[in-house]
Amino acid sequence: MMANHSEFPLWEVFIRSHGGLNHKHVGSLHAADAQMALEHARDVYTRRMEGVSIWVVPSTAITASDPADTDPFFEPAKDKIYRHPTFYDIPEGLKHM
Amino acid sequence: MSTQVSLDERFQARIDAEQKIEPKDWMPEAYRKTLIRQISQHAHSEVVGMLPEGNWITRAPSLRRKVALLAKVQDEAGHGLYLYSAAETLGITREELYNELLSGKAKYSSIFNYPTLTWADMGAVGWLVDGAAIMNQVALCKCSYGPYARAMVRVCKEESFHQRQGFEILLTLSKGTPEQRAMAQDAINRWWWPSMMMFGPNDSDSPHSAQSMRWKIKRYSNDTLRQKFVDMAAEQIKVLNMTLPDPDLRWNEERGHYDFGPIDWTEFNEVLKGNGPCNRERLAARRKAWEEGAWVREAAMAHAAKRQQSV
């Protein structure tokens, strides 16, 4: 019944919603090539002016951290509270700091 | 064995703590299967749902009505795509999903196996069918599976015009000639009970519900959402100055809700089994679209391969 065809590769879609903002991941889609991916992304993710710029990236090009290693992977940042401004004591009334 | 228990327990603890589950997180096989089944049925429903409305695009009574209906059908296609993408994060391919639909193995919402006989059906479908769907989908925005919940947020944002669009069609007809009023009432009569059935079996006959509630895939029971729907529609019908086809429908002061009559589940089960008025026609239309699009898919892949070589 169905024609045998190799499936279109998967692309991740990133959209800049307004000038000055960063591109943000919004979802994914299948397309034969980058140009088709861009056009599909426009038709699917920006029908109501949700974007001024689109990036499409082959999903296979993304390397992700492993959720099973979340704790050890992010551990180095955990005990360094001195990286936050609230760590430091400054006299009350001191202005513009 | 004991590690299995602790994995399950840790998973449930995450759910209980309102943490979202993401694609690469460990999850029980049954959770994965339940989600694949539910999300893919939802995706198929969006895609098949384009057909009853597509039926009226060329015959919409004005350009304004036509562009609105066209936009709505485009949205349904987009919603199908968001949902297929969410299902694919669980380890099933688009092709497998689509094969399940086209072979008749997968289910989709029974509501789309009813025919859209008149223009007023576009009003009733928008108001009642989309109204019921939105009620379900708003609840799903808080689903424990991240990709599904995020897809639902997007869908709900886009759907908000669908119901208004439908209600406006009915409102216009309700102020028209006696024939137009009769047409609107007829559409409401035909779509009311199938819409009520969209929420699924009564809680007492819904075997998977309890587990889905524990996993926070489902946030509200079928009967809770159905009651909410009745309370909404029973008020809105007054604005149309029409009636819902249920002689038992009345406000219950004590409960603070509308009471309503029993649902004829034999009809629901027949449609579910494939014996609804349009089951065969719907699947035949999807198969035709898939088969007739084959050369486009092949050409696109060939073009992409050729361009890659020439780079």
XYZ file of C-alpha atoms in Angstrom:
408
model
C 0.000 0.000 0.000
C 2.707 2.488 0.935
C 5.587 3.605 -1.207
C 8.919 2.797 0.346
C 10.872 5.963 0.969
C 13.611 6.965 3.323
C 12.116 9.284 5.887
C 12.903 13.010 5.782
C 15.538 13.876 8.385
C 14.560 15.698 11.588
C 15.411 19.374 12.171
C 15.267 21.447 15.352
C 13.719 24.886 14.967
C 14.862 28.038 16.771
C 13.026 31.342 16.476
C 13.929 34.936 17.313
C 10.602 36.437 18.274
C 11.699 40.110 18.133
C 14.816 41.950 17.075
C 17.221 42.075 20.023
C 16.120 38.776 21.583
C 17.925 35.459 21.310
C 16.754 32.531 19.219
C 14.777 30.043 21.258
C 14.017 26.403 20.607
C 10.352 25.974 19.630
C 10.097 22.447 18.262
C 11.111 20.167 15.438
C 9.989 19.019 12.012
C 10.928 16.709 9.162
C 12.243 18.096 5.868
C 14.308 16.840 2.954
C 16.840 19.677 3.170
C 17.640 22.909 4.984
C 15.658 25.111 2.611
C 12.528 22.990 2.988
C 13.062 22.942 6.756
C 13.161 26.760 6.819
C 9.995 27.073 4.767
C 8.124 24.480 6.811
C 9.300 26.157 10.020
C 7.932 29.462 8.755
C 4.589 27.867 7.865
C 4.236 25.914 11.073
C 5.797 28.099 13.745
C 5.281 31.698 12.583
C 1.745 31.844 11.180
C 0.910 34.606 13.661
C 4.035 36.739 13.404
C 5.840 34.801 16.133
C 9.235 35.401 14.579
C 11.604 37.669 12.679
C 14.350 35.082 12.194
C 14.555 31.279 12.080
C 17.415 28.834 12.543
C 17.050 25.184 11.572
C 19.629 22.663 12.747
C 19.816 18.939 11.899
C 18.794 17.163 15.107
C 21.738 14.799 14.716
C 24.099 17.800 15.088
C 23.007 18.423 18.672
C 24.972 17.004 21.573
C 23.026 17.012 24.813
C 24.032 16.536 28.424
C 22.857 13.277 29.946
C 19.902 13.688 32.314
C 21.181 10.731 34.350
C 24.358 12.752 35.079
C 22.602 16.008 35.910
C 23.740 16.138 39.523
C 27.456 15.443 39.066
C 27.590 17.393 35.806
C 26.332 20.617 37.343
C 27.899 19.985 40.754
C 30.865 22.368 40.218
C 28.524 25.385 40.343
C 26.551 24.245 43.351
C 28.794 25.315 46.250
C 30.040 28.575 44.777
C 27.615 30.956 46.336
C 30.306 33.659 46.258
C 29.534 34.017 42.557
C 26.289 35.749 43.484
C 26.088 39.389 44.613
C 23.985 38.462 47.663
C 27.027 36.656 49.149
C 28.702 39.971 49.967
C 27.947 42.106 53.030
C 27.724 45.779 52.340
C 26.586 48.517 54.719
C 22.956 49.560 54.542
C 22.527 52.886 52.836
C 25.397 52.332 50.412
C 24.038 53.532 47.098
C 24.336 52.458 43.470
C 25.795 48.998 44.173
C 13.964 -6.527 40.962
C 14.616 -4.183 43.850
C 16.299 -1.631 41.544
C 13.206 -1.756 39.359
C 11.020 -0.910 42.321
C 13.226 1.956 43.323
C 13.296 3.368 39.778
C 9.496 3.273 39.674
C 9.297 4.860 43.095
C 11.763 7.595 42.200
C 9.827 8.280 39.027
C 6.541 8.580 40.911
C 8.223 10.838 43.461
C 9.307 13.169 40.653
C 5.749 13.208 39.302
C 4.345 13.884 42.772
C 6.793 16.784 43.138
C 5.346 18.261 39.912
C 8.609 17.801 38.011
C 8.288 17.492 34.243
C 9.534 14.319 32.583
C 11.748 14.927 29.539
C 12.491 12.568 26.612
C 15.802 11.145 27.851
C 14.724 10.740 31.468
C 14.112 7.240 32.753
C 10.416 6.353 32.624
C 8.372 3.179 33.148
C 7.665 1.352 29.906
C 3.911 1.610 30.552
C 4.172 5.406 30.929
C 5.969 5.593 27.591
C 3.416 3.336 25.890
C 0.441 5.196 27.334
C 1.853 8.492 26.115
C 2.670 7.211 22.643
C -0.879 5.892 22.341
C -2.500 9.069 23.652
C -0.315 11.606 21.827
C -0.490 9.751 18.519
C -4.278 9.403 18.747
C -4.394 13.113 19.422
C -2.149 13.826 16.406
C -4.226 11.584 14.131
C -7.357 13.398 15.328
C -5.933 16.748 14.276
C -4.999 15.427 10.854
C -8.273 13.584 10.200
C -10.085 16.559 11.737
C -9.077 18.652 8.743
C -11.402 16.611 6.505
C -14.892 17.486 7.800
C -14.028 21.186 7.712
C -12.059 21.064 4.488
C -15.344 19.879 2.995
C -16.742 23.435 3.268
C -13.783 25.632 2.316
C -14.800 25.966 -1.323
C -18.430 26.574 -0.368
C -17.992 29.104 2.440
C -20.622 31.841 2.038
C -18.160 34.768 1.932
C -14.459 35.492 1.557
C -14.253 36.402 5.248
C -15.693 33.014 6.215
C -13.452 31.254 3.738
C -10.144 32.711 4.946
C -11.118 32.012 8.554
C -11.986 28.382 7.816
C -8.829 27.937 5.768
C -6.733 29.358 8.622
C -8.421 27.005 11.044
C -7.717 23.939 8.891
C -4.081 25.057 8.509
C -3.888 25.255 12.287
C -5.132 21.672 12.606
C -2.322 20.535 10.294
C 0.179 22.405 12.468
C -1.272 20.880 15.620
C -0.906 17.436 14.092
C 2.747 18.199 13.480
C 3.436 19.462 17.025
C 1.849 16.304 18.386
C 3.631 13.882 16.055
C 6.905 15.571 17.057
C 6.046 15.130 20.737
C 5.241 11.436 20.157
C 8.511 10.951 18.271
C 10.505 12.080 21.323
C 9.314 8.820 22.946
C 11.141 6.674 20.416
C 8.646 5.991 17.635
C 9.171 7.257 14.078
C 6.831 9.461 12.074
C 6.555 6.733 9.491
C 5.472 4.168 12.080
C 2.916 6.587 13.455
C 1.537 7.342 10.044
C 1.429 3.658 9.075
C -0.642 2.960 12.170
C -3.171 5.574 11.102
C -3.349 4.523 7.458
C -3.589 0.806 8.230
C -6.529 1.484 10.536
C -4.645 0.147 13.560
C -4.535 3.471 15.411
C -7.601 5.262 16.689
C -8.517 8.907 16.335
C -11.339 10.896 17.853
C -14.675 9.381 16.789
C -16.193 12.819 16.337
C -14.517 13.160 12.949
C -16.431 10.181 11.603
C -19.594 12.264 11.424
C -20.434 14.137 8.210
C -20.634 17.944 7.893
C -23.924 18.276 6.029
C -24.561 22.037 5.963
C -22.682 25.304 6.419
C -24.148 25.520 9.925
C -22.053 22.459 10.785
C -18.959 24.692 10.552
C -20.521 26.740 13.321
C -21.506 23.769 15.463
C -18.158 22.034 14.976
C -16.264 25.195 15.943
C -18.427 25.932 18.948
C -19.022 22.414 20.318
C -16.277 20.161 18.958
C -13.494 22.712 19.366
C -15.075 23.792 22.635
C -14.840 20.232 23.976
C -11.332 19.801 22.560
C -10.120 23.015 24.202
C -11.482 21.868 27.556
C -9.457 18.656 27.248
C -6.385 20.442 25.947
C -6.250 23.149 28.575
C -6.107 20.358 31.154
C -3.267 18.708 29.199
C -1.092 21.855 29.337
C -0.165 20.677 32.838
C 0.589 17.111 31.787
C 3.711 15.582 33.369
C 5.428 14.891 30.030
C 7.256 18.071 29.001
C 7.050 17.844 25.174
C 3.314 17.031 25.288
C 2.566 19.829 27.742
C 4.521 22.358 25.651
C 2.754 21.280 22.459
C -0.570 21.753 24.235
C 0.302 25.290 25.344
C 0.967 26.201 21.734
C -2.185 24.446 20.508
C -4.401 26.145 23.100
C -3.038 29.564 22.158
C -3.924 28.950 18.533
C -7.256 27.249 19.180
C -8.766 30.185 20.992
C -9.985 31.695 17.743
C -11.515 28.432 16.514
C -14.331 28.323 19.005
C -15.170 32.007 18.576
C -15.170 31.565 14.822
C -17.734 28.749 15.156
C -19.911 30.586 17.624
C -19.961 33.639 15.398
C -21.227 31.538 12.472
C -24.078 30.204 14.617
C -24.850 33.640 16.022
C -25.130 35.071 12.516
C -27.443 32.244 11.441
C -29.495 32.653 14.619
C -30.319 36.192 13.564
C -31.154 35.165 10.003
C -34.209 33.793 8.219
C -36.351 30.992 9.726
C -34.570 28.577 7.358
C -31.151 29.716 8.594
C -32.275 29.371 12.204
C -33.580 25.884 11.508
C -30.311 24.953 9.844
C -28.330 26.134 12.872
C -30.597 24.264 15.297
C -30.318 21.098 13.211
C -26.507 21.295 13.283
C -26.516 21.780 17.059
C -28.867 18.815 17.452
C -26.574 16.546 15.446
C -23.282 17.628 17.057
C -24.313 17.877 20.707
C -24.193 14.226 21.769
C -21.097 13.277 19.748
C -19.355 16.277 21.380
C -20.391 15.055 24.830
C -18.831 11.682 23.994
C -15.491 13.341 23.172
C -14.652 13.305 26.880
C -14.601 9.496 26.813
C -16.452 6.892 28.880
C -17.872 7.639 32.307
C -15.251 7.510 35.052
C -16.702 4.230 36.331
C -16.031 2.613 32.912
C -12.654 4.165 32.184
C -10.059 1.506 33.038
C -6.867 3.487 32.303
C -7.948 6.699 33.978
C -6.693 6.013 37.490
C -3.135 5.235 36.370
C -3.072 8.240 34.030
C -4.195 10.453 36.901
C -1.439 9.046 39.147
C 1.096 9.797 36.428
C -0.416 13.248 35.945
C -0.893 12.645 32.254
C -4.528 13.292 33.008
C -5.389 16.054 35.443
C -9.169 15.868 35.549
C -11.512 12.921 35.093
C -13.688 12.469 31.992
C -16.874 13.245 33.909
C -15.411 16.366 35.540
C -14.462 17.848 32.164
C -17.777 16.809 30.615
C -19.682 18.602 33.379
C -17.605 21.724 32.799
C -18.462 21.549 29.109
C -22.196 21.186 29.793
C -22.154 24.132 32.193
C -20.453 26.274 29.544
C -22.675 25.269 26.618
C -25.947 25.438 28.573
C -25.277 29.128 29.256
C -23.936 30.011 25.798
C -26.905 28.434 23.982
C -29.104 31.110 25.582
C -27.216 33.779 23.653
C -28.076 31.927 20.451
C -31.691 31.678 21.594
C -31.672 28.017 20.617
C -31.822 24.722 22.519
C -29.574 21.777 23.271
C -31.211 18.438 22.349
C -31.478 17.108 25.903
C -34.879 17.143 27.667
C -33.163 16.401 30.994
C -30.923 19.432 30.869
C -31.649 21.721 33.816
C -29.839 23.789 36.421
C -29.342 22.008 39.720
C -29.148 24.624 42.452
C -27.879 22.147 45.012
C -24.978 20.869 42.908
C -24.251 24.216 41.349
C -24.127 22.475 37.961
C -26.422 21.580 35.093
C -27.923 18.088 35.199
C -28.053 16.284 31.900
C -29.497 13.090 30.393
C -27.791 9.710 29.899
C -25.380 9.250 26.993
C -26.066 6.549 24.388
C -22.756 4.694 24.514
C -23.889 2.026 22.036
C -23.624 4.644 19.301
C -20.172 5.692 20.549
C -18.962 2.085 20.529
C -20.291 1.466 17.040
C -18.451 4.502 15.654
C -15.334 3.441 17.575
C -15.532 -0.007 15.963
C -15.453 1.610 12.541
C -19.172 1.685 11.807
C -19.725 5.444 11.955
C -21.104 7.300 8.956
C -17.676 8.383 7.608
C -15.004 6.016 9.013
C -14.165 4.476 5.646
C -14.289 7.740 3.763
C -11.911 9.468 6.229
C -9.239 6.779 6.049
C -9.586 6.526 2.279
C -8.979 10.292 2.016
C -5.836 10.101 4.192
C -4.496 7.133 2.204
C -5.123 8.914 -1.076
C -3.280 12.011 0.150
C -0.345 9.879 1.321
C -0.104 7.870 -1.871
C -0.544 10.781 -4.222
C 2.130 12.710 -2.306
C 4.672 9.890 -2.644
C 6.318 11.298 -5.764
C 6.718 14.699 -4.071
C 8.488 13.133 -1.094
C 10.727 11.090 -3.366
C 11.540 14.073 -5.579
C 12.389 16.209 -2.550
C 14.807 13.587 -1.241
C 16.366 13.139 -4.692
C 16.772 16.908 -5.030
C 18.372 17.164 -1.594
C 20.805 14.331 -2.421
C 21.732 15.916 -5.746
C 22.402 19.311 -4.175
C 24.547 17.697 -1.512
C 26.686 16.091 -4.241
C 27.161 19.317 -6.159
C 28.358 21.217 -3.046
